[in-house]
Amino acid sequence: MRIIHSADWQIGKVFKQFGAKEEALRQARLAAIERLGEHAKRHGVRHVLVAGDVYDSEAPNAHTLRAPIERMKTFVDVHWHLLPGNHDPHRPEGVWDRVAQLGLPDNIHLHLAPTPFALDDNSFLLPAPLRRKSEFDDISAWMDAAATPPHSLRIGLAHGSVVKFGSEGEASNPIDPARVSKANLDYLALGDWHRTLQVGPRVWYAGTPEPDRAGSQEQGTSLLVEIAGSGATPSVTPLVTGTYRWITRSERIDGEEALEDLDRRLRNEPDLSKLILRLKVEGSLPLAVHAAFRRRMVDLDAAVFNLDLDQSSMAARPTQADLEAIDFDGVLRRSADRLKKVIDDSTAAPEQRRRAEDALVELYVRIVGDSREEAA
């Protein structure tokens, strides 16, 4: 038996913090569905299991409701198995009743009740749909007594947090870590965590096929799961499905060499234009290097899809050579000296020192930068 395990599509998710770039991220989540379909065709997979949170909300608009269905429809030889999660629980007259009313093709299956479903003559899916955002009881408990033919494959599908394993997910729905043995499952496909994680030999979180936050997984994945037969340990292989990569870096820069090294490493990242980078930098730089740092960050911002730069711990420390480059002796030099005095004053408020640093760097860029351009 060969399946693809996915979860947490959250179609319709809002990315307001990205401004005009928001729509590209929303479309990437739909493109991930098409990549899942292509992976299924390439690996000879007939069934894609989606372990909850197909939609980001319980009330998507008409376009958002239909968009993932239309993508799945095009892969007529692939059967898509959709499970309600904590973002889109199955409530009366809710999102899943609206989906059902669309008139779905035979290859899209909604699992809205805890009932065994035959994937083929010898393989059965045991879904645990959520009917509310949070459940106090283990929604997978019903699997223990679920009847299937002897020696058949039993595959659980659920959305929640494995008890005592910790959780970085959003659902508070508990799942017994011993469910696999209690229910005699060959594989338990889970959703809620937005990272691909193995809980045990037969229990995995798929992660999200398109990341949606910093500090989560860097690139979207789903899992190719191969099970030789009842009782066999599954073989699990991650499949890349995401368009954008989300990475977080913390760096210290104390000179020109470190700045060059950082710039080189970041620009060697693959698919730079699809990179969403959260970068925190710290250090103390003379004005010449600090100005070079600013220029490089402006260039990097234009090269990546999005740059979230935290330079609050980056300090400007002017040298004598910096001050003389601004003005050897004159009104500009006296202004620079006053700003340096504020920067060096440990009793000054941090915000006051920060403004003085910014002003001195800007003065350096305007005077020294202009003179370099004239010389060129």
Short mmCIF file of C-alpha atoms in Angstrom, two decimals:
data_model
loop_
_atom_site.label_atom_id
_atom_site.label_comp_id
_atom_site.label_asym_id
_atom_site.label_seq_id
_atom_site.Cartn_x
_atom_site.Cartn_y
_atom_site.Cartn_z
CA MET A 1 0.00 0.00 0.00
CA ARG A 2 1.34 3.42 -0.97
CA ILE A 3 -0.25 6.68 0.20
CA ILE A 4 0.65 10.35 0.52
CA HIS A 5 0.07 11.89 3.94
CA SER A 6 -0.55 15.65 4.04
CA ALA A 7 -2.17 18.08 6.49
CA ASP A 8 -2.76 21.71 7.44
CA TRP A 9 -3.37 23.23 4.02
CA GLN A 10 -5.26 26.14 5.64
CA ILE A 11 -6.54 27.44 2.33
CA GLY A 12 -7.58 31.08 2.62
CA LYS A 13 -5.00 31.96 5.28
CA VAL A 14 -4.45 35.69 5.69
CA PHE A 15 -0.95 37.20 5.40
CA LYS A 16 -1.71 40.88 6.00
CA GLN A 17 1.79 41.55 7.34
CA PHE A 18 3.15 40.98 3.82
CA GLY A 19 1.09 43.73 2.23
CA ALA A 20 0.97 43.49 -1.57
CA LYS A 21 2.82 40.14 -1.41
CA GLU A 22 -0.07 38.47 0.43
CA GLU A 23 -1.81 37.12 -2.67
CA ALA A 24 1.32 35.32 -3.84
CA LEU A 25 1.45 33.40 -0.55
CA ARG A 26 -2.25 32.54 -0.76
CA GLN A 27 -1.80 31.22 -4.29
CA ALA A 28 1.22 29.17 -3.22
CA ARG A 29 -1.04 27.14 -0.91
CA LEU A 30 -3.17 26.18 -3.89
CA ALA A 31 -0.08 25.38 -5.98
CA ALA A 32 0.95 22.94 -3.24
CA ILE A 33 -2.20 20.90 -3.94
CA GLU A 34 -1.17 20.59 -7.56
CA ARG A 35 2.31 19.45 -6.50
CA LEU A 36 0.71 16.81 -4.29
CA GLY A 37 -1.26 15.57 -7.29
CA GLU A 38 1.89 15.48 -9.42
CA HIS A 39 3.75 13.56 -6.69
CA ALA A 40 0.88 11.07 -6.53
CA LYS A 41 1.04 10.48 -10.29
CA ARG A 42 4.85 10.20 -10.25
CA HIS A 43 4.92 7.66 -7.41
CA GLY A 44 1.89 5.65 -8.44
CA VAL A 45 -0.18 6.75 -5.42
CA ARG A 46 -3.96 6.47 -5.57
CA HIS A 47 -4.81 7.97 -2.16
CA VAL A 48 -3.81 11.32 -0.61
CA LEU A 49 -4.79 11.66 3.06
CA VAL A 50 -5.24 15.20 4.43
CA ALA A 51 -5.16 15.13 8.24
CA GLY A 52 -7.28 18.18 9.01
CA ASP A 53 -7.35 21.95 8.47
CA VAL A 54 -8.03 21.92 4.75
CA TYR A 55 -9.41 25.45 5.23
CA ASP A 56 -8.09 28.19 7.48
CA SER A 57 -11.53 29.15 8.77
CA GLU A 58 -15.05 27.82 9.20
CA ALA A 59 -16.52 30.45 6.88
CA PRO A 60 -14.46 30.74 3.68
CA ASN A 61 -15.95 32.81 0.89
CA ALA A 62 -17.34 31.09 -2.19
CA HIS A 63 -14.11 31.38 -4.18
CA THR A 64 -11.91 30.08 -1.35
CA LEU A 65 -14.34 27.20 -0.73
CA ARG A 66 -14.13 26.03 -4.33
CA ALA A 67 -10.47 26.72 -5.11
CA PRO A 68 -8.91 23.56 -3.54
CA ILE A 69 -11.74 21.38 -4.89
CA GLU A 70 -11.05 22.60 -8.42
CA ARG A 71 -7.34 21.72 -8.07
CA MET A 72 -8.11 18.22 -6.80
CA LYS A 73 -10.66 17.62 -9.55
CA THR A 74 -7.98 17.77 -12.24
CA PHE A 75 -6.23 14.67 -10.85
CA VAL A 76 -8.99 12.23 -11.70
CA ASP A 77 -6.95 9.11 -10.86
CA VAL A 78 -6.06 10.34 -7.38
CA HIS A 79 -8.46 9.91 -4.47
CA TRP A 80 -8.37 12.80 -1.98
CA HIS A 81 -9.45 12.10 1.61
CA LEU A 82 -10.34 15.27 3.57
CA LEU A 83 -10.72 15.46 7.35
CA PRO A 84 -12.15 18.34 9.42
CA GLY A 85 -9.60 19.90 11.81
CA ASN A 86 -9.66 22.55 14.50
CA HIS A 87 -9.68 25.40 11.96
CA ASP A 88 -12.51 23.85 9.98
CA PRO A 89 -14.48 21.52 12.32
CA HIS A 90 -17.60 19.78 11.06
CA ARG A 91 -20.56 21.71 12.44
CA PRO A 92 -24.17 21.60 11.18
CA GLU A 93 -24.55 23.83 8.11
CA GLY A 94 -20.86 24.68 8.37
CA VAL A 95 -18.00 24.59 5.88
CA TRP A 96 -18.20 20.85 5.20
CA ASP A 97 -21.92 20.86 4.50
CA ARG A 98 -21.24 23.69 2.04
CA VAL A 99 -18.49 21.63 0.38
CA ALA A 100 -20.77 18.60 0.13
CA GLN A 101 -23.42 20.73 -1.58
CA LEU A 102 -20.99 21.58 -4.40
CA GLY A 103 -21.52 18.17 -5.96
CA LEU A 104 -18.13 16.49 -5.54
CA PRO A 105 -16.61 14.06 -8.04
CA ASP A 106 -16.07 10.44 -7.03
CA ASN A 107 -12.36 10.98 -6.27
CA ILE A 108 -12.91 13.51 -3.43
CA HIS A 109 -14.00 11.97 -0.14
CA LEU A 110 -15.18 13.88 2.95
CA HIS A 111 -14.67 11.95 6.18
CA LEU A 112 -17.24 13.56 8.46
CA ALA A 113 -17.98 10.58 10.73
CA PRO A 114 -15.80 8.06 12.61
CA THR A 115 -16.52 5.18 10.25
CA PRO A 116 -14.09 2.76 8.54
CA PHE A 117 -13.60 3.50 4.86
CA ALA A 118 -12.24 0.95 2.38
CA LEU A 119 -9.29 2.27 0.38
CA ASP A 120 -9.11 -1.08 -1.40
CA ASP A 121 -10.06 -4.69 -0.65
CA ASN A 122 -7.37 -5.02 2.02
CA SER A 123 -6.80 -1.46 3.34
CA PHE A 124 -9.08 0.60 5.56
CA LEU A 125 -8.98 4.23 6.65
CA LEU A 126 -10.12 5.05 10.20
CA PRO A 127 -10.85 8.81 10.31
CA ALA A 128 -11.36 10.89 13.47
CA PRO A 129 -13.05 14.14 12.36
CA LEU A 130 -13.33 17.10 14.70
CA ARG A 131 -16.80 18.51 15.36
CA ARG A 132 -15.53 21.46 17.39
CA LYS A 133 -12.26 23.31 17.73
CA SER A 134 -11.30 21.59 20.98
CA GLU A 135 -12.20 18.19 22.38
CA PHE A 136 -11.48 17.06 25.93
CA ASP A 137 -11.72 13.38 24.99
CA ASP A 138 -9.40 11.53 22.64
CA ILE A 139 -11.16 11.56 19.27
CA SER A 140 -9.07 8.61 18.09
CA ALA A 141 -10.28 6.26 20.84
CA TRP A 142 -13.04 4.82 18.63
CA MET A 143 -10.37 3.22 16.43
CA ASP A 144 -9.64 0.56 19.08
CA ALA A 145 -12.97 -1.20 18.49
CA ALA A 146 -13.35 -0.38 14.77
CA ALA A 147 -14.04 -3.61 12.89
CA THR A 148 -12.08 -4.41 9.73
CA PRO A 149 -11.39 -7.76 8.01
CA PRO A 150 -8.62 -9.94 9.52
CA HIS A 151 -5.07 -9.14 8.37
CA SER A 152 -6.17 -5.97 6.58
CA LEU A 153 -4.19 -2.72 6.74
CA ARG A 154 -5.53 -0.21 9.25
CA ILE A 155 -4.60 3.45 8.75
CA GLY A 156 -5.69 6.10 11.26
CA LEU A 157 -6.29 9.72 10.30
CA ALA A 158 -6.56 12.39 13.03
CA HIS A 159 -5.85 16.03 13.93
CA GLY A 160 -4.55 16.90 17.39
CA SER A 161 -1.74 16.72 19.93
CA VAL A 162 -0.06 13.51 20.97
CA VAL A 163 -0.19 13.41 24.77
CA LYS A 164 3.19 13.85 26.54
CA PHE A 165 4.94 14.42 23.24
CA GLY A 166 4.65 18.19 23.51
CA SER A 167 2.89 20.39 20.99
CA GLU A 168 3.72 23.26 18.70
CA GLY A 169 0.34 22.96 17.08
CA GLU A 170 -2.83 24.88 17.68
CA ALA A 171 -5.32 22.17 18.64
CA SER A 172 -5.79 21.05 22.23
CA ASN A 173 -7.27 17.76 21.12
CA PRO A 174 -5.44 14.94 22.92
CA ILE A 175 -4.32 11.79 21.14
CA ASP A 176 -3.03 8.79 23.09
CA PRO A 177 0.56 7.98 21.99
CA ALA A 178 -0.33 4.29 22.44
CA ARG A 179 -3.22 4.53 19.97
CA VAL A 180 -1.25 2.65 17.30
CA SER A 181 -0.88 -0.45 19.46
CA LYS A 182 -4.31 -0.20 21.10
CA ALA A 183 -6.09 0.07 17.73
CA ASN A 184 -3.67 -2.23 15.90
CA LEU A 185 -2.89 0.49 13.38
CA ASP A 186 -0.30 0.05 10.67
CA TYR A 187 0.06 3.83 10.37
CA LEU A 188 -1.38 6.88 12.12
CA ALA A 189 -1.45 10.01 9.92
CA LEU A 190 -1.62 13.17 12.05
CA GLY A 191 -2.13 16.87 11.47
CA ASP A 192 -1.83 20.03 13.60
CA TRP A 193 1.93 20.47 13.97
CA HIS A 194 3.31 22.64 11.17
CA ARG A 195 6.54 20.68 11.04
CA THR A 196 7.21 17.19 9.75
CA LEU A 197 7.81 15.08 12.85
CA GLN A 198 8.04 11.40 13.65
CA VAL A 199 6.38 10.38 16.91
CA GLY A 200 7.08 6.67 16.49
CA PRO A 201 7.77 4.07 13.79
CA ARG A 202 4.12 4.19 12.71
CA VAL A 203 3.10 7.71 13.79
CA TRP A 204 3.96 10.88 11.89
CA TYR A 205 2.92 14.50 11.60
CA ALA A 206 3.05 15.46 7.93
CA GLY A 207 3.74 19.15 8.51
CA THR A 208 2.26 21.77 6.21
CA PRO A 209 2.75 21.61 2.43
CA GLU A 210 3.39 25.37 2.40
CA PRO A 211 4.89 27.02 5.52
CA ASP A 212 3.07 29.96 7.06
CA ARG A 213 5.26 31.26 9.85
CA ALA A 214 8.85 31.87 10.89
CA GLY A 215 10.33 29.26 13.19
CA SER A 216 8.26 26.47 11.70
CA GLN A 217 9.58 24.17 8.97
CA GLU A 218 11.70 25.85 6.32
CA GLN A 219 9.99 24.34 3.29
CA GLY A 220 6.63 22.68 2.79
CA THR A 221 6.53 18.88 2.73
CA SER A 222 4.20 15.93 2.69
CA LEU A 223 5.02 12.27 3.25
CA LEU A 224 5.15 9.31 0.87
CA VAL A 225 4.20 6.30 3.01
CA GLU A 226 4.76 2.74 1.79
CA ILE A 227 3.45 -0.24 3.78
CA ALA A 228 4.41 -3.70 2.52
CA GLY A 229 1.62 -5.43 4.42
CA SER A 230 -0.18 -5.78 7.73
CA GLY A 231 2.32 -5.50 10.58
CA ALA A 232 5.16 -4.23 8.38
CA THR A 233 6.99 -1.06 9.46
CA PRO A 234 6.09 1.78 7.08
CA SER A 235 8.73 3.38 4.89
CA VAL A 236 8.29 7.18 5.04
CA THR A 237 9.88 9.62 2.60
CA PRO A 238 9.40 13.43 2.73
CA LEU A 239 8.27 15.08 -0.51
CA VAL A 240 8.87 18.79 -1.17
CA THR A 241 5.62 20.59 -1.98
CA GLY A 242 6.29 24.20 -0.95
CA THR A 243 7.06 27.21 -3.15
CA TYR A 244 8.58 29.48 -0.50
CA ARG A 245 11.30 28.77 2.06
CA TRP A 246 11.04 30.42 5.49
CA ILE A 247 14.36 30.69 7.30
CA THR A 248 15.43 32.46 10.49
CA ARG A 249 19.04 33.50 11.13
CA SER A 250 20.80 35.25 14.02
CA GLU A 251 24.18 36.69 13.11
CA ARG A 252 26.93 38.75 14.69
CA ILE A 253 28.87 41.23 12.55
CA ASP A 254 31.93 42.92 14.01
CA GLY A 255 33.76 43.96 10.88
CA GLU A 256 33.95 44.02 7.11
CA GLU A 257 35.08 40.40 6.84
CA ALA A 258 32.09 39.16 8.84
CA LEU A 259 29.77 41.29 6.70
CA GLU A 260 31.24 39.81 3.51
CA ASP A 261 30.83 36.31 4.91
CA LEU A 262 27.19 36.87 5.87
CA ASP A 263 26.34 38.36 2.49
CA ARG A 264 28.00 35.47 0.67
CA ARG A 265 26.20 32.81 2.73
CA LEU A 266 22.79 34.39 2.32
CA ARG A 267 23.21 34.86 -1.40
CA ASN A 268 24.21 31.22 -1.77
CA GLU A 269 20.78 30.15 -0.49
CA PRO A 270 18.85 28.35 -3.25
CA ASP A 271 15.93 30.08 -4.99
CA LEU A 272 16.69 33.46 -3.45
CA SER A 273 13.60 35.08 -4.95
CA LYS A 274 11.43 32.50 -3.10
CA LEU A 275 13.10 33.10 0.26
CA ILE A 276 11.27 34.57 3.25
CA LEU A 277 14.06 35.59 5.59
CA ARG A 278 13.87 36.69 9.21
CA LEU A 279 17.32 38.07 10.03
CA LYS A 280 18.52 39.35 13.40
CA VAL A 281 21.95 40.99 13.47
CA GLU A 282 24.06 42.29 16.32
CA GLY A 283 27.50 43.80 16.64
CA SER A 284 29.42 47.10 16.58
CA LEU A 285 30.64 48.57 13.32
CA PRO A 286 32.61 51.63 12.28
CA LEU A 287 30.65 54.02 10.10
CA ALA A 288 32.18 52.86 6.81
CA VAL A 289 31.25 49.22 7.45
CA HIS A 290 27.87 50.18 8.92
CA ALA A 291 27.07 52.13 5.73
CA ALA A 292 28.14 49.11 3.67
CA PHE A 293 25.88 46.93 5.82
CA ARG A 294 22.91 49.19 5.11
CA ARG A 295 23.56 49.09 1.37
CA ARG A 296 23.85 45.31 1.37
CA MET A 297 20.60 44.91 3.30
CA VAL A 298 18.77 47.14 0.80
CA ASP A 299 20.12 44.97 -2.02
CA LEU A 300 19.23 41.76 -0.18
CA ASP A 301 15.70 43.02 0.45
CA ALA A 302 15.29 43.41 -3.31
CA ALA A 303 16.74 39.94 -3.99
CA VAL A 304 14.56 37.86 -1.64
CA PHE A 305 10.79 37.52 -1.56
CA ASN A 306 10.64 39.13 1.88
CA LEU A 307 13.20 40.35 4.41
CA ASP A 308 12.25 40.90 8.05
CA LEU A 309 15.35 42.60 9.45
CA ASP A 310 15.94 43.17 13.16
CA GLN A 311 18.99 45.42 13.58
CA SER A 312 18.09 46.79 17.00
CA SER A 313 21.27 45.22 18.43
CA MET A 314 23.52 46.58 15.70
CA ALA A 315 25.52 49.59 16.94
CA ALA A 316 27.46 52.23 15.03
CA ARG A 317 30.84 52.98 16.63
CA PRO A 318 32.55 55.83 14.72
CA THR A 319 36.34 55.83 14.51
CA GLN A 320 38.60 58.84 14.22
CA ALA A 321 39.03 58.04 10.52
CA ASP A 322 35.22 58.03 10.09
CA LEU A 323 34.89 61.49 11.62
CA GLU A 324 37.74 62.92 9.55
CA ALA A 325 36.15 61.47 6.39
CA ILE A 326 33.03 63.50 7.19
CA ASP A 327 34.92 66.73 7.87
CA PHE A 328 38.41 67.34 9.23
CA ASP A 329 37.53 70.60 10.99
CA GLY A 330 34.28 72.48 10.42
CA VAL A 331 30.60 72.62 11.16
CA LEU A 332 29.94 69.07 9.94
CA ARG A 333 32.77 67.77 12.07
CA ARG A 334 31.39 69.53 15.13
CA SER A 335 27.97 68.01 14.45
CA ALA A 336 29.55 64.58 14.10
CA ASP A 337 31.46 65.04 17.36
CA ARG A 338 28.26 65.94 19.21
CA LEU A 339 26.50 62.85 17.85
CA LYS A 340 29.45 60.66 18.84
CA LYS A 341 29.33 62.10 22.34
CA VAL A 342 25.69 61.01 22.68
CA ILE A 343 26.54 57.54 21.34
CA ASP A 344 29.35 57.13 23.87
CA ASP A 345 27.25 58.41 26.79
CA SER A 346 26.22 55.34 28.80
CA THR A 347 23.72 57.44 30.77
CA ALA A 348 21.78 58.48 27.66
CA ALA A 349 18.48 56.73 26.94
CA PRO A 350 18.81 53.81 24.49
CA GLU A 351 16.43 55.44 22.03
CA GLN A 352 18.42 58.68 22.17
CA ARG A 353 21.64 56.81 21.44
CA ARG A 354 19.94 54.91 18.60
CA ARG A 355 18.77 58.15 16.99
CA ALA A 356 22.28 59.58 17.29
CA GLU A 357 23.73 56.47 15.64
CA ASP A 358 21.24 56.66 12.77
CA ALA A 359 21.90 60.35 12.27
CA LEU A 360 25.68 59.90 12.23
CA VAL A 361 25.51 56.99 9.79
CA GLU A 362 23.20 59.03 7.55
CA LEU A 363 25.58 62.01 7.72
CA TYR A 364 28.49 59.73 6.80
CA VAL A 365 26.59 58.22 3.87
CA ARG A 366 25.53 61.60 2.52
CA ILE A 367 28.96 63.27 2.80
CA VAL A 368 31.35 60.41 2.12
CA GLY A 369 29.00 58.68 -0.29
CA ASP A 370 28.50 61.87 -2.31
CA SER A 371 32.24 62.56 -2.42
CA ARG A 372 32.92 59.00 -3.64
CA GLU A 373 30.35 59.40 -6.41
CA GLU A 374 31.94 62.71 -7.49
CA ALA A 375 35.38 61.09 -7.52
CA ALA A 376 34.05 58.24 -9.63
#
